[in-house]
Amino acid sequence: KAQARLKAGRDVYAKRLTSMVQDGHYRNLYRFMRKCKTAEELHHSLSFFLGPKPSMEGENFMLCLEPNFFVADEELRTDCYSEEVDAIYSVDGDKVAPLKRIDFRKELFRQAEECKEPRSYVVVALHNEDKSMGYAVFSIGIDIVENYVLYKWTRHMNQCLEQVRQNATIEALTESLRESSVTDVLTGVFNRVGCEEMIYPYLEECWHKEEAGALMIIDVDKMKDINDEYGHLQGDLALRTVAE
C-alpha cells in the first residue's frame, strides 16, 4: 500500500509538473505572437521562439495559414480549406525553413516520401468560429489525439491567431486613416498636411547636404469655366487628370 501511495503521489506530481510546463509554453507562445501583424513578423517570432526543434510541438511541426489571412478587407473562407497556404513555420533539415507559399498536399506528401521511417501525421484545422485560418501539422505520435494536450494547444493557437488577425486589421485601418489625413480625397495627391510632412524634411536634407532642390507648384487655369460650362463632375475629372 505504501508503494502504491508513493507511485500515485509521483504520478500526480508528474502530471502537475507537465501541466505547469505546458501552461508556460502557451504563455510564451502568446507573448511572442500577440504583437505580430504581418506574415514576416509572425514567421520571425515563431522561428525565434520554437527554433528548429520545438520542444512541445515536435521536430516536424508545421504551421500554415490561409493566403489572405493578413489581408484585412478580405473575409476568410467558410466553405472549405485552401490547397495553397503560407508556411509560416516549418523545418527544413536542421534549420527553420523560410516563409513561403506552398501546395499543402504536395508538401506533406513530399515530406512523407523523403522520410526513411514510417511516420504518422496529425493535421489540425485552425479556425475562428466558421472561418478557416489554416492548418497545424504534427508528427510526434498519434497518441497526441488521445489526451487533452492537442485540444489545449489548438485552443490557445486559435486565440493567438485571432489576436494576430485583429492586429493586421487595426494596422490596415490605421494606415488608411493616416493616408486619408495627408492626401486629398478627390485627387489622391498630398494635401497641405501631407505636403508639409514631405517638403520640409526634403528641403532640410538638401540644405544639410548643400544640394540643390526644386519645388514646383502647378495651377489649373479656367477651372471656373469648366465647372460653369460642363458641370462640377467634369471639373473634378479635370483635377484628377492633371493630378495623374
PDB file of C-alpha atoms in Angstrom:
ATOM      1  CA  LYS A   1       0.000   0.000   0.000  1.00  0.00           C
ATOM      2  CA  ALA A   2       2.848   2.379   0.802  1.00  0.00           C
ATOM      3  CA  GLN A   3       4.391   1.720  -2.597  1.00  0.00           C
ATOM      4  CA  ALA A   4       1.046   2.309  -4.298  1.00  0.00           C
ATOM      5  CA  ARG A   5       0.562   5.607  -2.449  1.00  0.00           C
ATOM      6  CA  LEU A   6       4.092   6.667  -3.356  1.00  0.00           C
ATOM      7  CA  LYS A   7       3.515   5.844  -7.027  1.00  0.00           C
ATOM      8  CA  ALA A   8       0.195   7.675  -7.028  1.00  0.00           C
ATOM      9  CA  GLY A   9       1.842  10.717  -5.464  1.00  0.00           C
ATOM     10  CA  ARG A  10       4.609  10.695  -8.041  1.00  0.00           C
ATOM     11  CA  ASP A  11       2.074  10.417 -10.876  1.00  0.00           C
ATOM     12  CA  VAL A  12       0.105  13.371  -9.527  1.00  0.00           C
ATOM     13  CA  TYR A  13       3.297  15.425  -9.167  1.00  0.00           C
ATOM     14  CA  ALA A  14       4.465  14.478 -12.677  1.00  0.00           C
ATOM     15  CA  LYS A  15       1.105  15.464 -14.184  1.00  0.00           C
ATOM     16  CA  ARG A  16       1.093  18.761 -12.295  1.00  0.00           C
ATOM     17  CA  LEU A  17       4.657  19.492 -13.412  1.00  0.00           C
ATOM     18  CA  THR A  18       3.809  18.637 -17.008  1.00  0.00           C
ATOM     19  CA  SER A  19       0.766  20.879 -16.837  1.00  0.00           C
ATOM     20  CA  MET A  20       2.885  23.761 -15.484  1.00  0.00           C
ATOM     21  CA  VAL A  21       5.417  23.330 -18.301  1.00  0.00           C
ATOM     22  CA  GLN A  22       2.631  23.315 -20.896  1.00  0.00           C
ATOM     23  CA  ASP A  23       0.987  26.405 -19.422  1.00  0.00           C
ATOM     24  CA  GLY A  24       4.330  28.195 -19.500  1.00  0.00           C
ATOM     25  CA  HIS A  25       4.727  27.214 -23.156  1.00  0.00           C
ATOM     26  CA  TYR A  26       1.278  28.594 -24.002  1.00  0.00           C
ATOM     27  CA  ARG A  27       2.027  31.880 -22.211  1.00  0.00           C
ATOM     28  CA  ASN A  28       5.278  32.282 -24.115  1.00  0.00           C
ATOM     29  CA  LEU A  29       3.541  31.395 -27.362  1.00  0.00           C
ATOM     30  CA  TYR A  30       1.073  34.218 -26.801  1.00  0.00           C
ATOM     31  CA  ARG A  31       3.838  36.591 -25.714  1.00  0.00           C
ATOM     32  CA  PHE A  32       5.759  36.041 -28.948  1.00  0.00           C
ATOM     33  CA  MET A  33       2.678  36.188 -31.202  1.00  0.00           C
ATOM     34  CA  ARG A  34       0.491  38.862 -29.619  1.00  0.00           C
ATOM     35  CA  LYS A  35       2.098  41.887 -31.337  1.00  0.00           C
ATOM     36  CA  CYS A  36       2.594  40.346 -34.781  1.00  0.00           C
ATOM     37  CA  LYS A  37       0.616  41.886 -37.638  1.00  0.00           C
ATOM     38  CA  THR A  38       2.326  40.564 -40.777  1.00  0.00           C
ATOM     39  CA  ALA A  39       3.383  37.148 -42.057  1.00  0.00           C
ATOM     40  CA  GLU A  40       7.038  38.184 -41.843  1.00  0.00           C
ATOM     41  CA  GLU A  41       6.732  39.266 -38.212  1.00  0.00           C
ATOM     42  CA  LEU A  42       4.913  36.061 -37.244  1.00  0.00           C
ATOM     43  CA  HIS A  43       7.460  33.916 -39.079  1.00  0.00           C
ATOM     44  CA  HIS A  44      10.333  35.697 -37.325  1.00  0.00           C
ATOM     45  CA  SER A  45       8.733  35.413 -33.863  1.00  0.00           C
ATOM     46  CA  LEU A  46       7.866  31.721 -34.151  1.00  0.00           C
ATOM     47  CA  SER A  47      11.265  30.898 -35.646  1.00  0.00           C
ATOM     48  CA  PHE A  48      12.962  32.593 -32.695  1.00  0.00           C
ATOM     49  CA  PHE A  49      10.685  31.035 -30.056  1.00  0.00           C
ATOM     50  CA  LEU A  50      10.336  27.494 -31.392  1.00  0.00           C
ATOM     51  CA  GLY A  51      13.698  27.180 -33.136  1.00  0.00           C
ATOM     52  CA  PRO A  52      14.489  24.222 -35.409  1.00  0.00           C
ATOM     53  CA  LYS A  53      13.357  21.681 -32.780  1.00  0.00           C
ATOM     54  CA  PRO A  54      10.167  22.711 -30.951  1.00  0.00           C
ATOM     55  CA  SER A  55      10.049  21.069 -27.547  1.00  0.00           C
ATOM     56  CA  MET A  56       6.291  20.629 -27.360  1.00  0.00           C
ATOM     57  CA  GLU A  57       5.160  20.607 -30.995  1.00  0.00           C
ATOM     58  CA  GLY A  58       7.785  18.139 -32.229  1.00  0.00           C
ATOM     59  CA  GLU A  59      10.559  18.361 -34.822  1.00  0.00           C
ATOM     60  CA  ASN A  60       8.304  18.094 -37.886  1.00  0.00           C
ATOM     61  CA  PHE A  61       5.709  20.594 -36.761  1.00  0.00           C
ATOM     62  CA  MET A  62       4.319  22.930 -39.427  1.00  0.00           C
ATOM     63  CA  LEU A  63       2.018  25.956 -39.180  1.00  0.00           C
ATOM     64  CA  CYS A  64       0.256  27.039 -42.371  1.00  0.00           C
ATOM     65  CA  LEU A  65      -2.164  29.953 -42.776  1.00  0.00           C
ATOM     66  CA  GLU A  66      -4.662  30.951 -45.450  1.00  0.00           C
ATOM     67  CA  PRO A  67      -3.142  33.145 -48.216  1.00  0.00           C
ATOM     68  CA  ASN A  68      -5.413  36.072 -47.313  1.00  0.00           C
ATOM     69  CA  PHE A  69      -5.061  35.717 -43.541  1.00  0.00           C
ATOM     70  CA  PHE A  70      -3.254  39.053 -43.234  1.00  0.00           C
ATOM     71  CA  VAL A  71      -5.460  40.885 -45.755  1.00  0.00           C
ATOM     72  CA  ALA A  72      -7.779  42.865 -43.519  1.00  0.00           C
ATOM     73  CA  ASP A  73     -10.507  43.663 -46.064  1.00  0.00           C
ATOM     74  CA  GLU A  74     -10.888  40.059 -47.277  1.00  0.00           C
ATOM     75  CA  GLU A  75     -13.070  37.519 -45.500  1.00  0.00           C
ATOM     76  CA  LEU A  76     -11.602  34.156 -44.555  1.00  0.00           C
ATOM     77  CA  ARG A  77     -13.058  31.053 -46.184  1.00  0.00           C
ATOM     78  CA  THR A  78     -16.059  29.360 -44.623  1.00  0.00           C
ATOM     79  CA  ASP A  79     -16.801  26.648 -47.192  1.00  0.00           C
ATOM     80  CA  CYS A  80     -13.554  24.642 -47.335  1.00  0.00           C
ATOM     81  CA  TYR A  81      -9.767  24.884 -46.935  1.00  0.00           C
ATOM     82  CA  SER A  82      -7.257  26.251 -49.425  1.00  0.00           C
ATOM     83  CA  GLU A  83      -4.737  23.962 -51.109  1.00  0.00           C
ATOM     84  CA  GLU A  84      -2.200  26.787 -51.373  1.00  0.00           C
ATOM     85  CA  VAL A  85      -1.203  28.179 -47.992  1.00  0.00           C
ATOM     86  CA  ASP A  86       1.579  30.234 -46.446  1.00  0.00           C
ATOM     87  CA  ALA A  87       4.011  28.061 -44.498  1.00  0.00           C
ATOM     88  CA  ILE A  88       4.572  30.457 -41.605  1.00  0.00           C
ATOM     89  CA  TYR A  89       6.701  27.971 -39.696  1.00  0.00           C
ATOM     90  CA  SER A  90       8.270  24.723 -40.872  1.00  0.00           C
ATOM     91  CA  VAL A  91      11.602  22.943 -40.547  1.00  0.00           C
ATOM     92  CA  ASP A  92      13.921  22.080 -43.433  1.00  0.00           C
ATOM     93  CA  GLY A  93      16.563  19.673 -42.161  1.00  0.00           C
ATOM     94  CA  ASP A  94      18.102  21.216 -39.066  1.00  0.00           C
ATOM     95  CA  LYS A  95      17.008  24.778 -39.886  1.00  0.00           C
ATOM     96  CA  VAL A  96      13.772  26.702 -39.864  1.00  0.00           C
ATOM     97  CA  ALA A  97      12.552  26.985 -43.446  1.00  0.00           C
ATOM     98  CA  PRO A  98      11.985  30.457 -44.922  1.00  0.00           C
ATOM     99  CA  LEU A  99       8.497  31.866 -45.223  1.00  0.00           C
ATOM    100  CA  LYS A 100       6.960  30.617 -48.460  1.00  0.00           C
ATOM    101  CA  ARG A 101       3.692  29.754 -50.186  1.00  0.00           C
ATOM    102  CA  ILE A 102       3.242  26.040 -50.735  1.00  0.00           C
ATOM    103  CA  ASP A 103       0.823  23.494 -52.102  1.00  0.00           C
ATOM    104  CA  PHE A 104      -0.135  21.927 -48.781  1.00  0.00           C
ATOM    105  CA  ARG A 105      -0.975  18.460 -50.104  1.00  0.00           C
ATOM    106  CA  LYS A 106       2.155  18.177 -52.274  1.00  0.00           C
ATOM    107  CA  GLU A 107       4.424  19.417 -49.497  1.00  0.00           C
ATOM    108  CA  LEU A 108       3.018  16.939 -46.988  1.00  0.00           C
ATOM    109  CA  PHE A 109       3.389  14.010 -49.381  1.00  0.00           C
ATOM    110  CA  ARG A 110       6.898  15.157 -50.293  1.00  0.00           C
ATOM    111  CA  GLN A 111       7.955  15.064 -46.658  1.00  0.00           C
ATOM    112  CA  ALA A 112       6.353  11.661 -46.184  1.00  0.00           C
ATOM    113  CA  GLU A 113       8.150  10.235 -49.232  1.00  0.00           C
ATOM    114  CA  GLU A 114      11.520  11.597 -48.129  1.00  0.00           C
ATOM    115  CA  CYS A 115      11.134  10.158 -44.631  1.00  0.00           C
ATOM    116  CA  LYS A 116      13.020   6.844 -44.304  1.00  0.00           C
ATOM    117  CA  GLU A 117      10.858   5.559 -41.460  1.00  0.00           C
ATOM    118  CA  PRO A 118       7.044   5.302 -41.211  1.00  0.00           C
ATOM    119  CA  ARG A 119       5.531   8.428 -39.715  1.00  0.00           C
ATOM    120  CA  SER A 120       2.049   9.345 -38.536  1.00  0.00           C
ATOM    121  CA  TYR A 121       0.769  12.847 -39.255  1.00  0.00           C
ATOM    122  CA  VAL A 122      -1.930  14.704 -37.344  1.00  0.00           C
ATOM    123  CA  VAL A 123      -3.432  17.605 -39.320  1.00  0.00           C
ATOM    124  CA  VAL A 124      -5.478  20.040 -37.232  1.00  0.00           C
ATOM    125  CA  ALA A 125      -7.742  22.696 -38.715  1.00  0.00           C
ATOM    126  CA  LEU A 126      -7.325  26.135 -37.169  1.00  0.00           C
ATOM    127  CA  HIS A 127     -10.422  28.289 -37.251  1.00  0.00           C
ATOM    128  CA  ASN A 128     -12.254  31.254 -35.779  1.00  0.00           C
ATOM    129  CA  GLU A 129     -15.853  30.091 -35.437  1.00  0.00           C
ATOM    130  CA  ASP A 130     -16.719  29.038 -39.018  1.00  0.00           C
ATOM    131  CA  LYS A 131     -13.803  30.839 -40.697  1.00  0.00           C
ATOM    132  CA  SER A 132     -10.749  28.857 -41.715  1.00  0.00           C
ATOM    133  CA  MET A 133      -7.387  30.269 -40.618  1.00  0.00           C
ATOM    134  CA  GLY A 134      -5.163  27.397 -41.721  1.00  0.00           C
ATOM    135  CA  TYR A 135      -3.589  24.133 -40.552  1.00  0.00           C
ATOM    136  CA  ALA A 136      -1.223  22.812 -37.931  1.00  0.00           C
ATOM    137  CA  VAL A 137       0.661  19.578 -38.669  1.00  0.00           C
ATOM    138  CA  PHE A 138       2.169  17.309 -36.026  1.00  0.00           C
ATOM    139  CA  SER A 139       4.138  14.094 -36.421  1.00  0.00           C
ATOM    140  CA  ILE A 140       5.096  13.380 -32.799  1.00  0.00           C
ATOM    141  CA  GLY A 141       2.826  10.359 -32.427  1.00  0.00           C
ATOM    142  CA  ILE A 142      -0.832   9.580 -32.813  1.00  0.00           C
ATOM    143  CA  ASP A 143      -1.231   9.458 -29.014  1.00  0.00           C
ATOM    144  CA  ILE A 144      -1.414  13.260 -29.003  1.00  0.00           C
ATOM    145  CA  VAL A 145      -5.026  12.905 -30.142  1.00  0.00           C
ATOM    146  CA  GLU A 146      -5.937  10.671 -27.220  1.00  0.00           C
ATOM    147  CA  ASN A 147      -5.114  13.175 -24.471  1.00  0.00           C
ATOM    148  CA  TYR A 148      -6.003  16.734 -23.616  1.00  0.00           C
ATOM    149  CA  VAL A 149      -2.783  18.271 -24.984  1.00  0.00           C
ATOM    150  CA  LEU A 150      -3.890  18.694 -28.590  1.00  0.00           C
ATOM    151  CA  TYR A 151      -7.195  20.311 -27.590  1.00  0.00           C
ATOM    152  CA  LYS A 152      -5.478  22.813 -25.291  1.00  0.00           C
ATOM    153  CA  TRP A 153      -2.771  23.603 -27.855  1.00  0.00           C
ATOM    154  CA  THR A 154      -5.334  24.168 -30.630  1.00  0.00           C
ATOM    155  CA  ARG A 155      -7.482  26.366 -28.402  1.00  0.00           C
ATOM    156  CA  HIS A 156      -4.518  28.550 -27.446  1.00  0.00           C
ATOM    157  CA  MET A 157      -3.232  28.754 -31.028  1.00  0.00           C
ATOM    158  CA  ASN A 158      -6.674  29.794 -32.285  1.00  0.00           C
ATOM    159  CA  GLN A 159      -6.746  32.580 -29.695  1.00  0.00           C
ATOM    160  CA  CYS A 160      -3.247  33.733 -30.647  1.00  0.00           C
ATOM    161  CA  LEU A 161      -4.118  33.773 -34.350  1.00  0.00           C
ATOM    162  CA  GLU A 162      -7.308  35.728 -33.679  1.00  0.00           C
ATOM    163  CA  GLN A 163      -5.132  38.353 -31.965  1.00  0.00           C
ATOM    164  CA  VAL A 164      -2.736  38.434 -34.928  1.00  0.00           C
ATOM    165  CA  ARG A 165      -5.639  38.829 -37.358  1.00  0.00           C
ATOM    166  CA  GLN A 166      -7.014  41.715 -35.277  1.00  0.00           C
ATOM    167  CA  ASN A 167      -3.571  43.328 -35.285  1.00  0.00           C
ATOM    168  CA  ALA A 168      -3.443  43.148 -39.082  1.00  0.00           C
ATOM    169  CA  THR A 169      -6.927  44.689 -39.321  1.00  0.00           C
ATOM    170  CA  ILE A 170      -6.060  47.523 -36.915  1.00  0.00           C
ATOM    171  CA  GLU A 171      -2.823  48.199 -38.797  1.00  0.00           C
ATOM    172  CA  ALA A 172      -4.673  48.410 -42.115  1.00  0.00           C
ATOM    173  CA  LEU A 173      -7.289  50.774 -40.660  1.00  0.00           C
ATOM    174  CA  THR A 174      -4.588  52.924 -39.088  1.00  0.00           C
ATOM    175  CA  GLU A 175      -2.715  53.160 -42.385  1.00  0.00           C
ATOM    176  CA  SER A 176      -5.949  54.031 -44.198  1.00  0.00           C
ATOM    177  CA  LEU A 177      -6.671  56.804 -41.689  1.00  0.00           C
ATOM    178  CA  ARG A 178      -3.123  58.090 -41.971  1.00  0.00           C
ATOM    179  CA  GLU A 179      -3.348  58.220 -45.772  1.00  0.00           C
ATOM    180  CA  SER A 180      -6.709  59.977 -45.667  1.00  0.00           C
ATOM    181  CA  SER A 181      -5.287  62.599 -43.285  1.00  0.00           C
ATOM    182  CA  VAL A 182      -2.415  63.567 -45.604  1.00  0.00           C
ATOM    183  CA  THR A 183      -3.991  63.108 -49.052  1.00  0.00           C
ATOM    184  CA  ASP A 184      -6.774  64.822 -50.941  1.00  0.00           C
ATOM    185  CA  VAL A 185      -9.854  62.626 -51.281  1.00  0.00           C
ATOM    186  CA  LEU A 186     -10.633  63.745 -54.838  1.00  0.00           C
ATOM    187  CA  THR A 187      -7.225  63.566 -56.493  1.00  0.00           C
ATOM    188  CA  GLY A 188      -5.195  61.331 -54.184  1.00  0.00           C
ATOM    189  CA  VAL A 189      -2.296  63.808 -54.080  1.00  0.00           C
ATOM    190  CA  PHE A 190      -0.861  65.195 -50.854  1.00  0.00           C
ATOM    191  CA  ASN A 191      -2.944  67.842 -49.116  1.00  0.00           C
ATOM    192  CA  ARG A 192      -1.389  70.684 -47.118  1.00  0.00           C
ATOM    193  CA  VAL A 193      -0.539  68.466 -44.153  1.00  0.00           C
ATOM    194  CA  GLY A 194       0.998  65.862 -46.445  1.00  0.00           C
ATOM    195  CA  CYS A 195       2.993  68.470 -48.343  1.00  0.00           C
ATOM    196  CA  GLU A 196       4.391  69.899 -45.132  1.00  0.00           C
ATOM    197  CA  GLU A 197       5.376  66.428 -43.918  1.00  0.00           C
ATOM    198  CA  MET A 198       7.161  65.753 -47.208  1.00  0.00           C
ATOM    199  CA  ILE A 199       8.534  69.157 -48.269  1.00  0.00           C
ATOM    200  CA  TYR A 200      10.122  70.419 -45.065  1.00  0.00           C
ATOM    201  CA  PRO A 201      12.253  67.277 -44.435  1.00  0.00           C
ATOM    202  CA  TYR A 202      13.243  67.271 -48.113  1.00  0.00           C
ATOM    203  CA  LEU A 203      14.370  70.904 -48.127  1.00  0.00           C
ATOM    204  CA  GLU A 204      16.182  70.451 -44.822  1.00  0.00           C
ATOM    205  CA  GLU A 205      18.035  67.448 -46.224  1.00  0.00           C
ATOM    206  CA  CYS A 206      19.044  69.488 -49.286  1.00  0.00           C
ATOM    207  CA  TRP A 207      20.288  72.268 -47.005  1.00  0.00           C
ATOM    208  CA  HIS A 208      22.405  69.918 -44.880  1.00  0.00           C
ATOM    209  CA  LYS A 209      23.883  68.205 -47.936  1.00  0.00           C
ATOM    210  CA  GLU A 210      24.362  71.553 -49.701  1.00  0.00           C
ATOM    211  CA  GLU A 211      22.469  70.204 -52.692  1.00  0.00           C
ATOM    212  CA  ALA A 212      20.038  71.981 -54.974  1.00  0.00           C
ATOM    213  CA  GLY A 213      16.344  71.248 -54.559  1.00  0.00           C
ATOM    214  CA  ALA A 214      13.320  72.288 -56.575  1.00  0.00           C
ATOM    215  CA  LEU A 215       9.689  72.788 -55.601  1.00  0.00           C
ATOM    216  CA  MET A 216       7.220  73.001 -58.469  1.00  0.00           C
ATOM    217  CA  ILE A 217       3.713  74.363 -57.990  1.00  0.00           C
ATOM    218  CA  ILE A 218       1.076  73.726 -60.687  1.00  0.00           C
ATOM    219  CA  ASP A 219      -2.080  75.755 -61.079  1.00  0.00           C
ATOM    220  CA  VAL A 220      -5.021  74.731 -63.290  1.00  0.00           C
ATOM    221  CA  ASP A 221      -6.354  77.627 -65.322  1.00  0.00           C
ATOM    222  CA  LYS A 222     -10.010  78.308 -66.143  1.00  0.00           C
ATOM    223  CA  MET A 223     -11.444  75.813 -63.638  1.00  0.00           C
ATOM    224  CA  LYS A 224     -14.465  78.093 -63.195  1.00  0.00           C
ATOM    225  CA  ASP A 225     -15.141  77.974 -66.956  1.00  0.00           C
ATOM    226  CA  ILE A 226     -15.007  74.170 -66.925  1.00  0.00           C
ATOM    227  CA  ASN A 227     -17.370  73.933 -63.954  1.00  0.00           C
ATOM    228  CA  ASP A 228     -19.822  76.501 -65.390  1.00  0.00           C
ATOM    229  CA  GLU A 229     -19.942  75.063 -68.917  1.00  0.00           C
ATOM    230  CA  TYR A 230     -19.571  71.302 -68.319  1.00  0.00           C
ATOM    231  CA  GLY A 231     -20.550  70.855 -64.667  1.00  0.00           C
ATOM    232  CA  HIS A 232     -18.657  70.115 -61.487  1.00  0.00           C
ATOM    233  CA  LEU A 233     -18.283  66.400 -62.242  1.00  0.00           C
ATOM    234  CA  GLN A 234     -16.246  67.298 -65.324  1.00  0.00           C
ATOM    235  CA  GLY A 235     -14.336  69.833 -63.229  1.00  0.00           C
ATOM    236  CA  ASP A 236     -13.449  67.049 -60.800  1.00  0.00           C
ATOM    237  CA  LEU A 237     -12.347  64.918 -63.740  1.00  0.00           C
ATOM    238  CA  ALA A 238     -10.088  67.749 -64.925  1.00  0.00           C
ATOM    239  CA  LEU A 239      -8.453  67.957 -61.492  1.00  0.00           C
ATOM    240  CA  ARG A 240      -7.916  64.200 -61.315  1.00  0.00           C
ATOM    241  CA  THR A 241      -6.467  64.187 -64.842  1.00  0.00           C
ATOM    242  CA  VAL A 242      -3.968  66.927 -64.003  1.00  0.00           C
ATOM    243  CA  ALA A 243      -3.066  65.186 -60.750  1.00  0.00           C
ATOM    244  CA  GLU A 244      -2.312  61.954 -62.590  1.00  0.00           C
TER     245      GLU A 244
END
